[in-house]
Short mmCIF file of C-alpha atoms and ligand atoms in Angstrom, two decimals:
data_model
loop_
_atom_site.label_atom_id
_atom_site.label_comp_id
_atom_site.label_asym_id
_atom_site.label_seq_id
_atom_site.Cartn_x
_atom_site.Cartn_y
_atom_site.Cartn_z
CA MET A 295 127.07 178.45 7.90
CA SER A 296 129.89 175.97 7.91
CA THR A 297 133.19 177.36 8.99
CA ASN A 298 135.33 174.49 7.68
CA THR A 299 135.04 172.11 4.83
CA PHE A 300 134.47 168.09 4.95
CA ASP A 301 137.98 168.05 3.31
CA GLU A 302 139.61 169.83 6.30
CA ILE A 303 137.87 167.71 8.54
CA LEU A 304 138.86 164.44 7.06
CA THR A 305 142.57 165.60 6.84
CA LYS A 306 142.63 165.96 10.54
CA ILE A 307 140.64 162.77 11.10
CA LYS A 308 143.64 161.08 9.17
CA GLN A 309 146.11 162.64 11.73
CA TYR A 310 145.00 160.98 14.87
CA ASP A 311 145.18 157.41 16.06
CA THR A 312 142.40 157.72 18.58
CA ILE A 313 139.31 159.65 17.80
CA ILE A 314 136.63 159.77 20.51
CA LEU A 315 133.15 160.95 19.55
CA HIS A 316 130.67 162.84 22.01
CA ARG A 317 127.25 164.04 21.71
CA HIS A 318 124.71 166.11 23.86
CA THR A 319 123.44 165.24 27.52
CA SER A 320 119.75 164.00 27.44
CA PRO A 321 120.37 162.29 24.00
CA ASP A 322 117.86 161.89 21.17
CA PRO A 323 117.93 160.20 18.26
CA ASP A 324 119.92 162.56 16.25
CA ALA A 325 122.68 162.84 18.90
CA ILE A 326 123.18 159.16 19.15
CA GLY A 327 122.53 158.60 15.33
CA SER A 328 125.07 161.18 14.16
CA GLN A 329 127.76 159.99 16.67
CA ALA A 330 127.41 156.21 15.71
CA GLY A 331 127.13 156.66 12.22
CA LEU A 332 130.37 158.71 12.18
CA ALA A 333 131.94 156.17 14.37
CA ARG A 334 131.10 153.12 12.31
CA SER A 335 132.11 154.85 9.04
CA LEU A 336 135.54 155.89 10.54
CA ARG A 337 136.01 152.37 11.91
CA LEU A 338 135.65 150.71 8.76
CA ALA A 339 137.49 153.42 6.78
CA PHE A 340 140.53 153.11 9.32
CA PRO A 341 140.54 149.81 10.98
CA ALA A 342 143.99 150.68 12.66
CA LYS A 343 142.48 153.63 14.62
CA ARG A 344 140.72 153.60 17.91
CA ILE A 345 137.07 155.17 17.48
CA LEU A 346 135.17 155.33 20.61
CA CYS A 347 131.67 156.80 21.46
CA ALA A 348 131.72 158.69 24.74
CA GLY A 349 128.67 159.73 26.96
CA SER A 350 126.35 158.54 29.64
CA ALA A 351 124.25 155.30 29.11
CA VAL A 352 121.36 155.73 26.76
CA ASN A 353 118.97 153.25 27.87
CA ASN A 354 115.80 153.66 25.44
CA LEU A 355 118.11 154.61 22.40
CA ALA A 356 120.07 151.74 22.77
CA TRP A 357 118.57 150.22 19.77
CA ILE A 358 120.64 152.81 17.90
CA ASN A 359 123.87 152.42 19.43
CA GLU A 360 125.53 151.84 22.79
CA MET A 361 128.37 153.65 24.41
CA ASP A 362 131.96 152.54 24.70
CA GLU A 363 133.99 152.37 28.06
CA VAL A 364 136.28 155.24 27.57
CA GLN A 365 139.24 155.58 29.90
CA ASP A 366 140.76 158.73 31.03
CA ALA A 367 144.14 157.72 29.42
CA ASP A 368 142.14 157.28 26.14
CA TYR A 369 142.09 161.16 25.75
CA GLN A 370 145.85 161.38 25.72
CA GLY A 371 146.56 162.71 22.13
CA ALA A 372 143.12 162.03 20.82
CA LEU A 373 140.99 163.89 18.64
CA VAL A 374 137.61 164.56 20.00
CA ILE A 375 134.52 165.23 17.70
CA THR A 376 131.25 166.22 18.87
CA THR A 377 128.09 166.06 16.82
CA ASP A 378 124.74 167.68 17.38
CA THR A 379 125.75 169.76 20.33
CA ALA A 380 125.60 173.59 20.44
CA ASN A 381 127.47 174.52 23.51
CA THR A 382 130.31 173.01 25.59
CA PRO A 383 128.30 172.52 28.82
CA ARG A 384 125.81 170.34 27.16
CA ILE A 385 128.49 167.95 25.86
CA SER A 386 127.86 164.58 27.57
CA ASP A 387 131.05 163.54 29.37
CA GLN A 388 133.13 166.78 30.07
CA ARG A 389 136.47 164.69 29.39
CA PHE A 390 136.08 165.97 26.03
CA LYS A 391 138.45 168.67 27.07
CA ASP A 392 141.24 166.24 27.54
CA GLY A 393 141.72 165.66 24.12
CA ALA A 394 144.44 167.20 21.80
CA TYR A 395 142.20 168.35 19.12
CA LEU A 396 138.29 169.40 19.06
CA ILE A 397 136.22 169.29 15.98
CA LYS A 398 132.31 170.37 16.15
CA ILE A 399 129.84 169.10 13.79
CA ASP A 400 126.43 170.62 14.44
CA HIS A 401 123.21 172.16 13.18
CA HIS A 402 122.25 174.17 15.77
CA PRO A 403 122.79 178.32 15.59
CA ASN A 404 126.37 178.58 16.22
CA ARG A 405 126.10 180.94 19.38
CA ASP A 406 129.12 179.14 21.00
CA PRO A 407 131.42 178.49 18.31
CA TYR A 408 134.05 176.13 20.22
CA GLY A 409 136.21 173.58 18.69
CA ASP A 410 139.77 173.94 16.82
CA LEU A 411 137.58 172.95 13.53
CA SER A 412 133.92 172.96 12.97
CA TYR A 413 131.34 172.24 10.47
CA VAL A 414 128.06 174.15 11.37
CA ASP A 415 125.11 174.48 9.19
CA ASP A 416 122.02 175.59 11.09
CA GLN A 417 119.86 175.16 7.88
CA ALA A 418 120.34 171.42 8.18
CA PRO A 419 117.42 169.60 9.75
CA ALA A 420 119.68 167.09 11.50
CA ALA A 421 123.39 166.62 12.42
CA SER A 422 122.79 163.09 11.07
CA GLN A 423 122.02 164.58 7.58
CA ILE A 424 125.43 166.59 7.82
CA VAL A 425 127.50 163.37 8.83
CA ALA A 426 125.68 161.73 5.91
CA ASP A 427 126.83 164.54 3.45
CA LEU A 428 130.39 164.36 4.82
CA ILE A 429 130.47 160.39 4.51
CA ILE A 430 129.18 160.71 1.03
CA SER A 431 130.99 163.47 -0.48
CA GLU A 432 134.37 162.21 1.20
CA LYS A 433 133.70 158.71 -0.17
CA LEU A 434 133.82 157.36 3.31
CA PRO A 435 132.18 153.54 3.88
CA LEU A 436 128.45 153.85 3.99
CA THR A 437 127.22 150.47 5.12
CA LYS A 438 123.62 149.42 6.31
CA GLU A 439 124.82 149.93 10.05
CA VAL A 440 126.28 153.06 9.26
CA ALA A 441 122.80 154.16 7.31
CA ALA A 442 120.74 152.87 9.93
CA ALA A 443 121.98 155.16 12.72
CA LEU A 444 121.87 158.30 10.54
CA TYR A 445 118.40 157.25 9.13
CA ALA A 446 117.21 157.18 12.84
CA GLY A 447 118.71 160.65 13.43
CA ILE A 448 117.02 162.14 10.31
CA VAL A 449 113.67 160.69 11.42
CA GLY A 450 113.86 161.66 14.61
CA ASP A 451 115.02 165.37 14.24
CA THR A 452 112.60 165.91 11.22
CA GLY A 453 109.56 164.65 12.94
CA ARG A 454 109.44 162.09 10.09
CA PHE A 455 110.21 164.56 7.47
CA MET A 456 107.52 166.86 8.75
CA TYR A 457 109.28 169.93 10.30
CA PRO A 458 109.83 172.93 7.99
CA ASP A 459 113.70 172.62 7.69
CA THR A 460 113.07 169.25 5.93
CA SER A 461 114.32 169.75 2.38
CA ALA A 462 114.61 168.21 -0.92
CA HIS A 463 118.24 167.53 0.06
CA THR A 464 116.94 165.63 3.00
CA PHE A 465 114.79 163.18 0.97
CA GLU A 466 118.07 162.79 -1.42
CA VAL A 467 120.10 161.93 1.43
CA ALA A 468 117.27 159.65 3.01
CA ALA A 469 117.06 157.96 -0.53
CA ILE A 470 120.83 157.16 -0.77
CA LEU A 471 120.72 155.61 3.03
CA THR A 472 117.63 153.80 2.07
CA LYS A 473 119.38 152.05 -0.83
CA THR A 474 121.84 150.55 1.67
CA GLY A 475 118.90 148.12 2.75
CA ILE A 476 118.01 149.45 5.87
CA ASP A 477 114.46 148.78 7.36
CA ILE A 478 112.99 152.05 7.27
CA SER A 479 109.52 151.07 8.67
CA ALA A 480 111.35 149.28 11.82
CA ILE A 481 113.39 152.53 12.32
CA ALA A 482 110.39 154.82 12.04
CA ARG A 483 108.34 152.55 14.39
CA HIS A 484 111.22 152.48 16.85
CA ILE A 485 110.97 156.12 17.07
CA ALA A 486 107.18 156.57 17.08
CA ASP A 487 106.00 153.66 19.33
CA VAL A 488 105.50 154.31 22.83
CA SER A 489 104.73 152.10 25.98
CA PHE A 490 101.47 151.87 27.61
CA ALA A 491 102.79 153.94 30.48
CA GLN A 492 104.16 156.51 28.15
CA ALA A 493 100.68 156.81 26.35
CA LYS A 494 99.03 157.39 29.67
CA LEU A 495 101.75 160.06 30.21
CA GLN A 496 100.44 161.61 27.05
CA ALA A 497 97.12 161.34 28.05
CA ALA A 498 97.92 162.87 31.59
CA CYS A 499 99.70 165.82 29.67
CA MET A 500 96.46 166.57 27.82
CA GLN A 501 94.55 166.55 31.05
CA VAL A 502 96.65 169.35 32.59
CA MET A 503 97.19 171.34 29.44
CA GLU A 504 96.47 175.03 29.44
CA VAL A 505 95.58 176.53 26.26
CA ASP A 506 95.67 180.28 25.67
CA ALA A 507 93.31 182.27 23.17
CA SER A 508 96.62 183.03 21.15
CA GLY A 509 97.60 179.52 20.46
CA ALA A 510 99.81 179.21 23.09
CA ALA A 511 99.80 176.11 25.40
CA MET A 512 101.74 174.54 28.33
CA ALA A 513 101.59 171.35 30.36
CA ILE A 514 103.35 170.38 33.59
CA ILE A 515 104.60 166.78 33.92
CA SER A 516 105.15 166.38 37.56
CA GLN A 517 107.10 164.08 39.86
CA GLN A 518 104.09 162.66 41.28
CA THR A 519 102.65 161.66 37.88
CA MET A 520 106.10 160.28 36.66
CA LYS A 521 106.00 158.05 39.81
CA GLU A 522 102.43 156.95 39.56
CA LEU A 523 103.05 155.81 35.94
CA GLN A 524 106.78 154.44 36.81
CA ILE A 525 108.24 156.73 34.04
CA ASP A 526 111.53 158.48 34.15
CA ILE A 527 112.49 161.63 32.71
CA GLU A 528 114.03 160.40 29.53
CA GLN A 529 110.89 158.66 28.91
CA THR A 530 108.95 161.97 29.19
CA ALA A 531 110.18 163.09 25.78
CA VAL A 532 107.34 161.07 24.19
CA ALA A 533 104.88 163.77 25.58
CA VAL A 534 106.55 166.79 24.23
CA GLY A 535 105.16 166.72 20.78
CA THR A 536 101.73 165.67 21.73
CA PRO A 537 100.18 169.39 21.85
CA GLY A 538 101.37 169.87 18.48
CA HIS A 539 98.78 167.48 16.95
CA ILE A 540 96.07 169.77 18.16
CA LYS A 541 95.02 172.11 15.10
CA ASP A 542 94.85 175.29 17.03
CA ILE A 543 97.93 175.02 19.09
CA LEU A 544 100.74 177.21 17.63
CA ALA A 545 103.64 177.11 20.09
CA TRP A 546 103.72 175.01 23.48
CA ASP A 547 105.86 174.43 26.56
CA VAL A 548 106.02 171.15 28.30
CA PHE A 549 107.71 171.54 31.74
CA VAL A 550 109.00 168.37 33.27
CA GLU A 551 109.52 168.48 37.21
CA LYS A 552 112.90 167.37 38.21
CA PRO A 553 113.38 165.68 41.57
CA ASP A 554 114.85 168.79 43.03
CA GLY A 555 111.56 170.64 42.28
CA SER A 556 113.04 172.73 39.32
CA TYR A 557 111.91 172.44 35.69
CA ARG A 558 113.33 170.96 32.30
CA VAL A 559 111.49 173.17 29.76
CA HIS A 560 110.52 172.10 26.38
CA TYR A 561 109.71 174.77 23.78
CA ARG A 562 108.05 173.79 20.40
CA SER A 563 106.51 175.82 17.97
CA LYS A 564 104.85 175.85 14.38
CA GLY A 565 105.77 179.48 13.49
CA PRO A 566 106.72 181.63 16.48
CA VAL A 567 110.44 181.73 16.87
CA ILE A 568 111.08 180.38 20.40
CA ASN A 569 114.90 180.09 20.70
CA GLN A 570 115.54 183.59 22.00
CA LEU A 571 112.85 182.82 24.72
CA ALA A 572 114.80 179.62 25.82
CA GLU A 573 117.92 181.71 25.66
CA ALA A 574 116.67 183.77 28.27
CA HIS A 575 116.33 180.76 30.65
CA ASP A 576 119.50 179.07 30.64
CA GLY A 577 118.64 177.25 27.41
CA GLY A 578 118.68 177.35 23.58
CA GLY A 579 118.11 175.40 20.36
CA HIS A 580 116.61 175.95 17.08
CA ALA A 581 113.96 178.34 15.95
CA LEU A 582 111.10 175.95 16.48
CA ALA A 583 112.31 173.43 18.79
CA SER A 584 114.33 174.56 22.09
CA GLY A 585 115.01 173.44 25.58
CA ALA A 586 115.74 175.55 28.79
CA ASN A 587 115.43 175.36 32.72
CA ALA A 588 113.01 176.86 35.26
CA LYS A 589 114.22 177.00 38.68
CA ASP A 590 110.49 176.84 40.23
CA LEU A 591 106.90 177.55 39.44
CA ALA A 592 107.05 181.15 39.44
CA GLU A 593 109.54 181.10 36.55
CA VAL A 594 107.24 178.37 34.80
CA HIS A 595 104.56 180.88 34.88
CA GLN A 596 106.72 183.80 33.58
CA ILE A 597 107.94 181.43 30.68
CA PHE A 598 104.32 180.66 29.50
CA GLN A 599 103.56 184.52 29.60
CA GLU A 600 106.52 185.05 27.24
CA LEU A 601 105.33 182.18 25.30
CA ILE A 602 102.09 183.87 24.96
CA ALA A 603 103.48 187.34 24.17
CA VAL A 604 105.53 185.78 21.12
CA THR A 605 102.57 183.75 19.92
CA LYS A 606 100.18 186.90 19.95
CA LYS A 607 102.68 188.94 18.04
CA TYR A 608 103.13 186.12 15.59
CA GLU A 609 99.37 185.88 15.21
CA ALA A 610 99.12 189.73 14.73
CA ALA A 611 101.77 189.75 12.05
CA ASN A 612 100.37 186.74 10.02
CA VAL A 613 96.66 187.70 10.00
P1 LIG B 1182 114.43 169.37 23.79
O1 LIG B 1182 113.35 170.12 24.28
O2 LIG B 1182 115.55 168.86 25.17
O3 LIG B 1182 114.01 168.03 23.04
O4 LIG B 1182 115.66 170.10 22.83
C1 LIG B 1182 115.24 170.91 21.75
C2 LIG B 1182 116.27 171.35 21.10
O5 LIG B 1182 116.88 172.34 21.84
C3 LIG B 1182 117.51 170.34 20.88
O6 LIG B 1182 117.84 170.75 19.44
C4 LIG B 1182 118.42 170.46 21.94
O7 LIG B 1182 119.73 170.31 21.30
C5 LIG B 1182 118.16 172.01 22.32
N1 LIG B 1182 118.39 172.40 23.75
C6 LIG B 1182 117.87 171.83 24.64
N2 LIG B 1182 118.12 172.27 26.16
C7 LIG B 1182 119.22 173.21 25.52
C8 LIG B 1182 119.94 173.91 26.56
N3 LIG B 1182 119.66 173.93 28.06
N4 LIG B 1182 120.98 174.98 25.96
C9 LIG B 1182 120.91 174.84 24.28
N5 LIG B 1182 120.13 174.08 23.69
C10 LIG B 1182 119.30 173.17 24.15
#
């Protein structure tokens, strides 16, 4: 649960002239939405402060927000706030270390409790929901532009209000955001729509998918497939949720091959807890959605065997 209060966070915010917001690498809508929503609200609340969004370019998420040019000198005496980022190695742009004070706002299990202040609620389905709560409870500006970013984050991380950590409070927050006049259909479409090449990637993923009798499944997206479809690694995210549409699949791994032959691993589940598996492979995340890394095909197969074991155990406990 949370370690500090919203009041304490706002008190700190008021003390700094420059505030730089960071989020995690390989960003998703919640990373960009929570960062942008907070930045936009703070800019309106404190027009005299410099509020900057740091991190790698976002390409396919530029419709939510684009990053600012942040110079090394900007970190001098600055307050740095990270959103949606569980551990320091995953903070996009490691210059976050150069600030004067660090605040963590997150919804992942707090395995790496970094920061001088933090607000961590691992029951919240999205970091954007926490940022919305902060804005609402501290009476910070909540315009359409602020709400659009936060709503995108919530829609993204709840799978459009489907995943089990979606709560009545999530809908309360969504209702408040909706009342600002945001276009909820356009935002949902932005998140759900795929390019023709991405749809072909989803199909390719289905073609190679292996399904175990336990309900565990795995698919490998190779560099060759990505090259054939002219898809970059960021765009492969659309294939990660696809196996979940299949009724009998309970938990699955999607392995995306990197140019160096190692693999980015995406774990997803409808019940079996998978974050401990991810933690054993240079990763982590939520109980039902985690990420990790595999150095080669041998580790890929080992990871799948571990997933099968956890899925079997879950099945046995739930008959
Ligand atoms: P992904 O499969 O990349 O969409 O990630 C699913 C969830 O796991 C997200 O909440 C990520 O922030 C988290 N995650 C992904 N990779 C890692 C990692 N290497 N270490 C810790 N958490 C991760």
